[in-house]
mmCIF file of C-alpha atoms in Angstrom:
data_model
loop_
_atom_site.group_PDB
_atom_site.id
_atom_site.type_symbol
_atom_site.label_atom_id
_atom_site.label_comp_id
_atom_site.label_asym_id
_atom_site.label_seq_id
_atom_site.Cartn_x
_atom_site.Cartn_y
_atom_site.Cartn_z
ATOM 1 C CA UNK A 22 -14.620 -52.974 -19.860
ATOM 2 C CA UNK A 23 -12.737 -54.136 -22.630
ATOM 3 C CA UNK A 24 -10.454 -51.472 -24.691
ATOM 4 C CA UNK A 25 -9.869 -53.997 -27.734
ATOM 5 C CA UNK A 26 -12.536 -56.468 -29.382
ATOM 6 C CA UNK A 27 -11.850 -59.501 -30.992
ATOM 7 C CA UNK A 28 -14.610 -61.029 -33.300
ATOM 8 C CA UNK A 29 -15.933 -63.711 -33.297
ATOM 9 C CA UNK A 30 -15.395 -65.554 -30.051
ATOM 10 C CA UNK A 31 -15.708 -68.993 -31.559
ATOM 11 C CA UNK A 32 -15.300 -70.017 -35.051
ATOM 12 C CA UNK A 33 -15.792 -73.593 -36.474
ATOM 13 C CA UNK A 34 -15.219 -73.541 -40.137
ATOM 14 C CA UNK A 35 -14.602 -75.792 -42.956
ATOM 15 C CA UNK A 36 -11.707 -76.594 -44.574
ATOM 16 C CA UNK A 37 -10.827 -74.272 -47.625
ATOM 17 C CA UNK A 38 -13.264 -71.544 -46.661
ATOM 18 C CA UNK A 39 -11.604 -68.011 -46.288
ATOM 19 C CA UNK A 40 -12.185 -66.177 -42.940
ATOM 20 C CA UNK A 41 -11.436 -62.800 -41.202
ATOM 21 C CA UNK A 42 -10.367 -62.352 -37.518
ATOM 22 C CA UNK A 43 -11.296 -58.676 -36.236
ATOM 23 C CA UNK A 44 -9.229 -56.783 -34.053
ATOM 24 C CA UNK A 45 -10.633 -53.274 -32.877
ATOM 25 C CA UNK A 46 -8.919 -51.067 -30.468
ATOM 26 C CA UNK A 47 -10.583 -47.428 -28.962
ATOM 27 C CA UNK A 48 -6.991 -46.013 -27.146
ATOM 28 C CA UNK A 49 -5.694 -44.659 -30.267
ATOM 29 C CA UNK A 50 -2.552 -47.566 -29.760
ATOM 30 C CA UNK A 51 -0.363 -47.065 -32.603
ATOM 31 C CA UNK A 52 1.392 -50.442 -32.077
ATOM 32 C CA UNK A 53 -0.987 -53.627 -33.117
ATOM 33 C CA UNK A 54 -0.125 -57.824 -32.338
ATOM 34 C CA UNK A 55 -1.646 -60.780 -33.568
ATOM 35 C CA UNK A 56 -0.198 -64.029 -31.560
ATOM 36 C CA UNK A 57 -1.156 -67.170 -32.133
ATOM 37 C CA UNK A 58 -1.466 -69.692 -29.349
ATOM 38 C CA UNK A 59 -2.395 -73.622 -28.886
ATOM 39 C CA UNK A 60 -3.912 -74.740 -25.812
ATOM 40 C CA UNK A 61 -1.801 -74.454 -22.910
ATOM 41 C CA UNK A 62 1.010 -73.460 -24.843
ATOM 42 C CA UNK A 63 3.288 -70.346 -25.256
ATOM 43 C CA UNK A 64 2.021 -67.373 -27.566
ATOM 44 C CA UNK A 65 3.688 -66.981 -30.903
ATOM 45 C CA UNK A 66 3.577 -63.687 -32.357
ATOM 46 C CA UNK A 67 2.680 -64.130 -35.967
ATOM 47 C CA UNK A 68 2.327 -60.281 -37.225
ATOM 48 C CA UNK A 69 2.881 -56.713 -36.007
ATOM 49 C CA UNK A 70 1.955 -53.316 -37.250
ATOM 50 C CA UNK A 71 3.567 -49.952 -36.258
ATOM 51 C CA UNK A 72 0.861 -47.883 -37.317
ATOM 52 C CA UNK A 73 -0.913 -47.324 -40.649
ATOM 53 C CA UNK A 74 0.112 -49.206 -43.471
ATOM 54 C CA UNK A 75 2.985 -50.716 -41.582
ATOM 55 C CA UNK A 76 2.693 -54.927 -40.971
ATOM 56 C CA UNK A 77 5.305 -56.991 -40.843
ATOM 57 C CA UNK A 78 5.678 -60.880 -39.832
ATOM 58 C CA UNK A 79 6.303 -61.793 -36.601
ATOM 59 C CA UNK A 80 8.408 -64.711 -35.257
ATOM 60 C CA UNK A 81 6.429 -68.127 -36.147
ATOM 61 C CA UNK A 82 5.776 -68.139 -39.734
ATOM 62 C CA UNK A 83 2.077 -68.097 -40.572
ATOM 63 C CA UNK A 84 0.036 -68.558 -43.906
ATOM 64 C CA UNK A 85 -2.627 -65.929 -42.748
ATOM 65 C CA UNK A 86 -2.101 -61.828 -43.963
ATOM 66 C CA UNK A 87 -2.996 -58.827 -42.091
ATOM 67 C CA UNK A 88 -3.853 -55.117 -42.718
ATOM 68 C CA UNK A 89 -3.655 -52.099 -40.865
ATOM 69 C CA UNK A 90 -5.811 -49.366 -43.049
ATOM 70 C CA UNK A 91 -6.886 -47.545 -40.094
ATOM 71 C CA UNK A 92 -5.344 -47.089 -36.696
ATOM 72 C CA UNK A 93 -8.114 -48.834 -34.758
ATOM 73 C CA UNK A 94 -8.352 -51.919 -36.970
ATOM 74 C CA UNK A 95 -6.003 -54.587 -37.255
ATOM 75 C CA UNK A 96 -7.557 -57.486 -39.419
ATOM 76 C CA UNK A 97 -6.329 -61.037 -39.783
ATOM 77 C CA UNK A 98 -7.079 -63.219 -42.843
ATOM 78 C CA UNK A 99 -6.876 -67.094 -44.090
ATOM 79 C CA UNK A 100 -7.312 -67.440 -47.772
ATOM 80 C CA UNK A 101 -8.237 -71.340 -47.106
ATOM 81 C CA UNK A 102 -8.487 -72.140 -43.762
ATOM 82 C CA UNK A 103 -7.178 -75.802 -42.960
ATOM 83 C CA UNK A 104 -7.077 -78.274 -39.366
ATOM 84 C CA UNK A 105 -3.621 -77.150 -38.852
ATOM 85 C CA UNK A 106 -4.320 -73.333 -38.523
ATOM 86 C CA UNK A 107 -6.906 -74.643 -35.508
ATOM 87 C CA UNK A 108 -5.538 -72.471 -32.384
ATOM 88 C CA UNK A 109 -6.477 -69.543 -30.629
ATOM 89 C CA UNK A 110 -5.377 -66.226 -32.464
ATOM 90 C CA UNK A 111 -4.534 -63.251 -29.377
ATOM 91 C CA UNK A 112 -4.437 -59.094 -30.744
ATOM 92 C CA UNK A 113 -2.747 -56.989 -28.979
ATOM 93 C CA UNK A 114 -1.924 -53.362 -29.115
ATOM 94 C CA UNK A 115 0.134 -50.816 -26.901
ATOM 95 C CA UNK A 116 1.279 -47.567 -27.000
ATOM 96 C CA UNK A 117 3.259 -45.440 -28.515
ATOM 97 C CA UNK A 118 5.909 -45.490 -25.722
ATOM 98 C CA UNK A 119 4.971 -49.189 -25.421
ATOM 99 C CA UNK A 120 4.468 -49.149 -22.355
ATOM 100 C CA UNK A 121 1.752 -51.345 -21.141
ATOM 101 C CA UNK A 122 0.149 -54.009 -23.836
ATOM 102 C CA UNK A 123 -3.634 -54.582 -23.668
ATOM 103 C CA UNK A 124 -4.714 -57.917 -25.092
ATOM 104 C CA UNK A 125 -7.958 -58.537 -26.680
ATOM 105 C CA UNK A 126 -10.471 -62.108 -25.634
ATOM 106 C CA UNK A 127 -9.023 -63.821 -28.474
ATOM 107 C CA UNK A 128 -10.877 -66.164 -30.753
ATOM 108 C CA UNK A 129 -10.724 -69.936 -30.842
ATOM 109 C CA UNK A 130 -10.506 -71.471 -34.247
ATOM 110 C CA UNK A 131 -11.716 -74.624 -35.350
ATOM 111 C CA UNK A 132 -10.934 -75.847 -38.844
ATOM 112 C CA UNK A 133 -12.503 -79.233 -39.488
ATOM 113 C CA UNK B 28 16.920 -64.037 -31.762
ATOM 114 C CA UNK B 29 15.486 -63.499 -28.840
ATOM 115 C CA UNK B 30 14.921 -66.209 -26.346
ATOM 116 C CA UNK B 31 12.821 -66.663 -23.206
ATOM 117 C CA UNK B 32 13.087 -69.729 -21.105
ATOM 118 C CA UNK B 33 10.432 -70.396 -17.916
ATOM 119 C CA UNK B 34 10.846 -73.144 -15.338
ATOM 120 C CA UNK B 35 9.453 -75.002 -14.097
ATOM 121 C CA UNK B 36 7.158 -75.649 -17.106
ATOM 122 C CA UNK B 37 4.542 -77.353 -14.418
ATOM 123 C CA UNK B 38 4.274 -77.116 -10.844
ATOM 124 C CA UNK B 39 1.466 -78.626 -8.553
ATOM 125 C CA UNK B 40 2.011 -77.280 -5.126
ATOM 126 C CA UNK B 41 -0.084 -77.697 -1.931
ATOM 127 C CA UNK B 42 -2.036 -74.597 -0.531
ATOM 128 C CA UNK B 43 0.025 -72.458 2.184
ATOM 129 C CA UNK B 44 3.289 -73.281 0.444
ATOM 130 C CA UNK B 45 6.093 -70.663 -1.115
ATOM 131 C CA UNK B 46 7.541 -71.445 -4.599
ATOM 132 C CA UNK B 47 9.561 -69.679 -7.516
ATOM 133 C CA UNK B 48 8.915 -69.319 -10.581
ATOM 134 C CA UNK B 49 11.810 -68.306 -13.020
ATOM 135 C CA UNK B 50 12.340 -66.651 -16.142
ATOM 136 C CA UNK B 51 15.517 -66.904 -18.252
ATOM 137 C CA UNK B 52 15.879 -64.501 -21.663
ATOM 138 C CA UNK B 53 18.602 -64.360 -23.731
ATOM 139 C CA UNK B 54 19.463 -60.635 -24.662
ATOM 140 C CA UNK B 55 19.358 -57.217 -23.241
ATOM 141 C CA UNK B 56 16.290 -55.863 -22.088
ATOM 142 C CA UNK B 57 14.957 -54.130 -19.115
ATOM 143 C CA UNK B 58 11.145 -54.371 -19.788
ATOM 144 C CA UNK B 59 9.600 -57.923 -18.656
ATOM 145 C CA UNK B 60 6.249 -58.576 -17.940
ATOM 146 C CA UNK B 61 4.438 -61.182 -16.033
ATOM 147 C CA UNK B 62 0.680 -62.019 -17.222
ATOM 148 C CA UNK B 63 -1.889 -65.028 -15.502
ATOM 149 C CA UNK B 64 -4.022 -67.061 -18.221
ATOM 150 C CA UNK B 65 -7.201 -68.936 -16.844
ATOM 151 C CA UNK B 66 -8.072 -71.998 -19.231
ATOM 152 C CA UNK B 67 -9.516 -70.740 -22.254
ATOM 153 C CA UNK B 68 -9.287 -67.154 -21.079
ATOM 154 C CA UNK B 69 -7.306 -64.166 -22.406
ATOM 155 C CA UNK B 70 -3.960 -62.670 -20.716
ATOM 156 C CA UNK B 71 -4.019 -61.087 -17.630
ATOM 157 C CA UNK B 72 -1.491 -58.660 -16.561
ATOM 158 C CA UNK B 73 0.458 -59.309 -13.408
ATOM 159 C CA UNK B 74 2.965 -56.887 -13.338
ATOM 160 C CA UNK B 75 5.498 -54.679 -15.592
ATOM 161 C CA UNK B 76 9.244 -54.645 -14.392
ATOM 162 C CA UNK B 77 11.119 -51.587 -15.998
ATOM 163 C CA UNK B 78 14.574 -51.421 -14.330
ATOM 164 C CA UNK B 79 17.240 -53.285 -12.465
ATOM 165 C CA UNK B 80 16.311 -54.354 -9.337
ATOM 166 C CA UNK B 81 12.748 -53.449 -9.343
ATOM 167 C CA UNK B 82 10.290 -55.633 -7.318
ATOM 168 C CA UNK B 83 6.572 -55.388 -7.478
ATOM 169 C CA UNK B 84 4.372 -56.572 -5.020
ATOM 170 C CA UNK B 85 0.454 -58.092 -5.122
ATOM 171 C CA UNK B 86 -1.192 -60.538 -2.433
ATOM 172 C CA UNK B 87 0.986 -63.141 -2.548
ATOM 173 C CA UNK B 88 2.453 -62.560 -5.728
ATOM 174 C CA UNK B 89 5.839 -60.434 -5.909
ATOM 175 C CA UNK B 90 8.138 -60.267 -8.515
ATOM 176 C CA UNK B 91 11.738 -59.039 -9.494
ATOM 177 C CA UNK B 92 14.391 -58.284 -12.227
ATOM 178 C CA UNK B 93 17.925 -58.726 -12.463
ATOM 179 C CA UNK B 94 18.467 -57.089 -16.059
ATOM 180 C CA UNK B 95 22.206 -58.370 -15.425
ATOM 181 C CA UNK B 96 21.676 -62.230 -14.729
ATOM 182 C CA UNK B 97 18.939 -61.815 -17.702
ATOM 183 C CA UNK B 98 16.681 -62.987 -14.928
ATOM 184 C CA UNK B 99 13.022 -62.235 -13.494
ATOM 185 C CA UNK B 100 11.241 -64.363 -10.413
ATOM 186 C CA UNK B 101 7.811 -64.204 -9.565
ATOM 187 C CA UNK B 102 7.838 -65.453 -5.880
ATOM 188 C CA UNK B 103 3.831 -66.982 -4.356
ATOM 189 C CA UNK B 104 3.519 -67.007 -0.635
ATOM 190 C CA UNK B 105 1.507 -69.093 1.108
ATOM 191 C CA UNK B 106 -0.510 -70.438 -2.097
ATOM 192 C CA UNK B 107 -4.014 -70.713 -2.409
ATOM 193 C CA UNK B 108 -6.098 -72.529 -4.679
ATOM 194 C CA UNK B 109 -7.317 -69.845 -6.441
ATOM 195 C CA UNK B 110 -3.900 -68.895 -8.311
ATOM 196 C CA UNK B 111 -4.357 -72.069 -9.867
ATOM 197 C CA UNK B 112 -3.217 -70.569 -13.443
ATOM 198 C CA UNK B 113 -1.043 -70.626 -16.366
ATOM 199 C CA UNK B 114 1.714 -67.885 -15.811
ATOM 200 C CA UNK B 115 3.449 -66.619 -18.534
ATOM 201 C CA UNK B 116 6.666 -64.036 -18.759
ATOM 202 C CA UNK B 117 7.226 -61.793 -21.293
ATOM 203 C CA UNK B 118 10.495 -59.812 -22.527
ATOM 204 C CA UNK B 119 10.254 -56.564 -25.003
ATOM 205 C CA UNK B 120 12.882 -57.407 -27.794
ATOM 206 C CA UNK B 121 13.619 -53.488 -28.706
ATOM 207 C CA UNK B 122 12.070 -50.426 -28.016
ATOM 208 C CA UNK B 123 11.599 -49.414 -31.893
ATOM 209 C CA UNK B 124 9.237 -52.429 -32.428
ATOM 210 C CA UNK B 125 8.068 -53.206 -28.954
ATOM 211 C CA UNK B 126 7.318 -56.759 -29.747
ATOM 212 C CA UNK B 127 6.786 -58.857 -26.280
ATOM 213 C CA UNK B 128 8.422 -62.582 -26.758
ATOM 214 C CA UNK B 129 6.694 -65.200 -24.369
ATOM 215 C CA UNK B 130 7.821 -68.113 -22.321
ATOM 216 C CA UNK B 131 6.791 -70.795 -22.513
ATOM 217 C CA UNK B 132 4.666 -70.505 -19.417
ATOM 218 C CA UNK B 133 4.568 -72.456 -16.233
ATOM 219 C CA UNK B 134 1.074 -74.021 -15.264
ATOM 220 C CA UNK B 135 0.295 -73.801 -11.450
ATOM 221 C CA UNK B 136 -2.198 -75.906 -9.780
ATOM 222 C CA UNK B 137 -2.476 -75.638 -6.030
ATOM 223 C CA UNK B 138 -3.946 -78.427 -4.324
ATOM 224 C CA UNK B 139 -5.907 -78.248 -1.044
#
């Protein structure tokens, strides 16, 4: 059974509208990821959060924002979504000690 | 900047045959771990190498690290179809953010 939820699945959206990615984790992880990944491609990690109130931007420069307001909840947000940010967004969290990263389903986006 | 280099990137292989896969990173770190991604699927992990010279071992998957070459292999006896997969490493850049960098990947597809 999953530790760490991603919502929704699937997502088809138009272009412009603004959407929300959730990330929920129940093992208390301080440490939260959001990577970004095309199909069959390598994951790029776009933001990371070392706890509460703590994001910063990861290595591949993205136009979507993230908060981390509590420790279980690490959302991910497009002001205007557009066909370029189409891809399949991976969350992540692991412990304290980092050892051992749990990923979530992920959710496949589809701007058209 | 942290860099981690996989080959081969693709490798079709007939069933009951041995192959290598590497992984190449660019700075010092002895954490790597190896994950399998089924099309469309999330990250699964493999294995998590924490020292010099460790080897891990499961079915006909076994993998090592030389943290002194910079180098990991992940070794498949006697393939069979079903670890047709995407494999990906994965190095941790420093242990005050814990952020995993991924190769590319190397796709596997065992033939019968």
């Amino acid at each position: 059974e999953a530790d760490i939820y991603q919502t929704p699945r699937y997502l088809v959206i138009g272009t412009g509208k603004k959407i929300t990615l959730e990330c929920s984790q129940t093992m208390g992880h301080d440490k939260m990821y959001w990577y970004q990944q095309d199909p069959g491609m390598e994951l790029h990690l776009i933001h990371y959060s070392y706890g509460v109130n703590s994001t910063e931007k990861g290595d591949l420069s993205s136009e979507s924002t993230v908060s981390r307001i509590r420790t279980e909840h690490f959302p991910l947000t497009l002001e205007s979504a557009r066909p370029s940010h189409t891809s399949q967004y991976l969350c992540a969290s692991s412990a304290h000690s980092g050892y051992g990263y749990t990923f979530g389903s992920g959710t496949r986006l589809t701007v058209v | 900047e942290l860099k981690v280099e996989q080959n081969p990137l693709f490798l079709s292989m007939q069933e009951g045959k041995n192959y290598t896969i590497y992984c190449n990173y660019s700075t010092t770190s002895d954490r790597l771990y190896w994950y399998r991604q089924d099309p469309g699927k999330s990250l699964e992990s493999l294995f998590v190498l924490l020292s010099n010279g460790a080897v891990k071992q499961e079915g006909r998957l076994m993998a090592s690290l030389d943290t002194k070459a910079r180098l990991s292999t992940l070794h498949i006896t006697a393939a069979v179809h079903d670890l047709s997969a995407t494999y990906f490493c994965a190095v941790v850049v420093s242990y005050s953010s814990y952020k995993l960098i991924f190769g590319s990947g190397t796709r596997l597809l065992v033939r019968p």
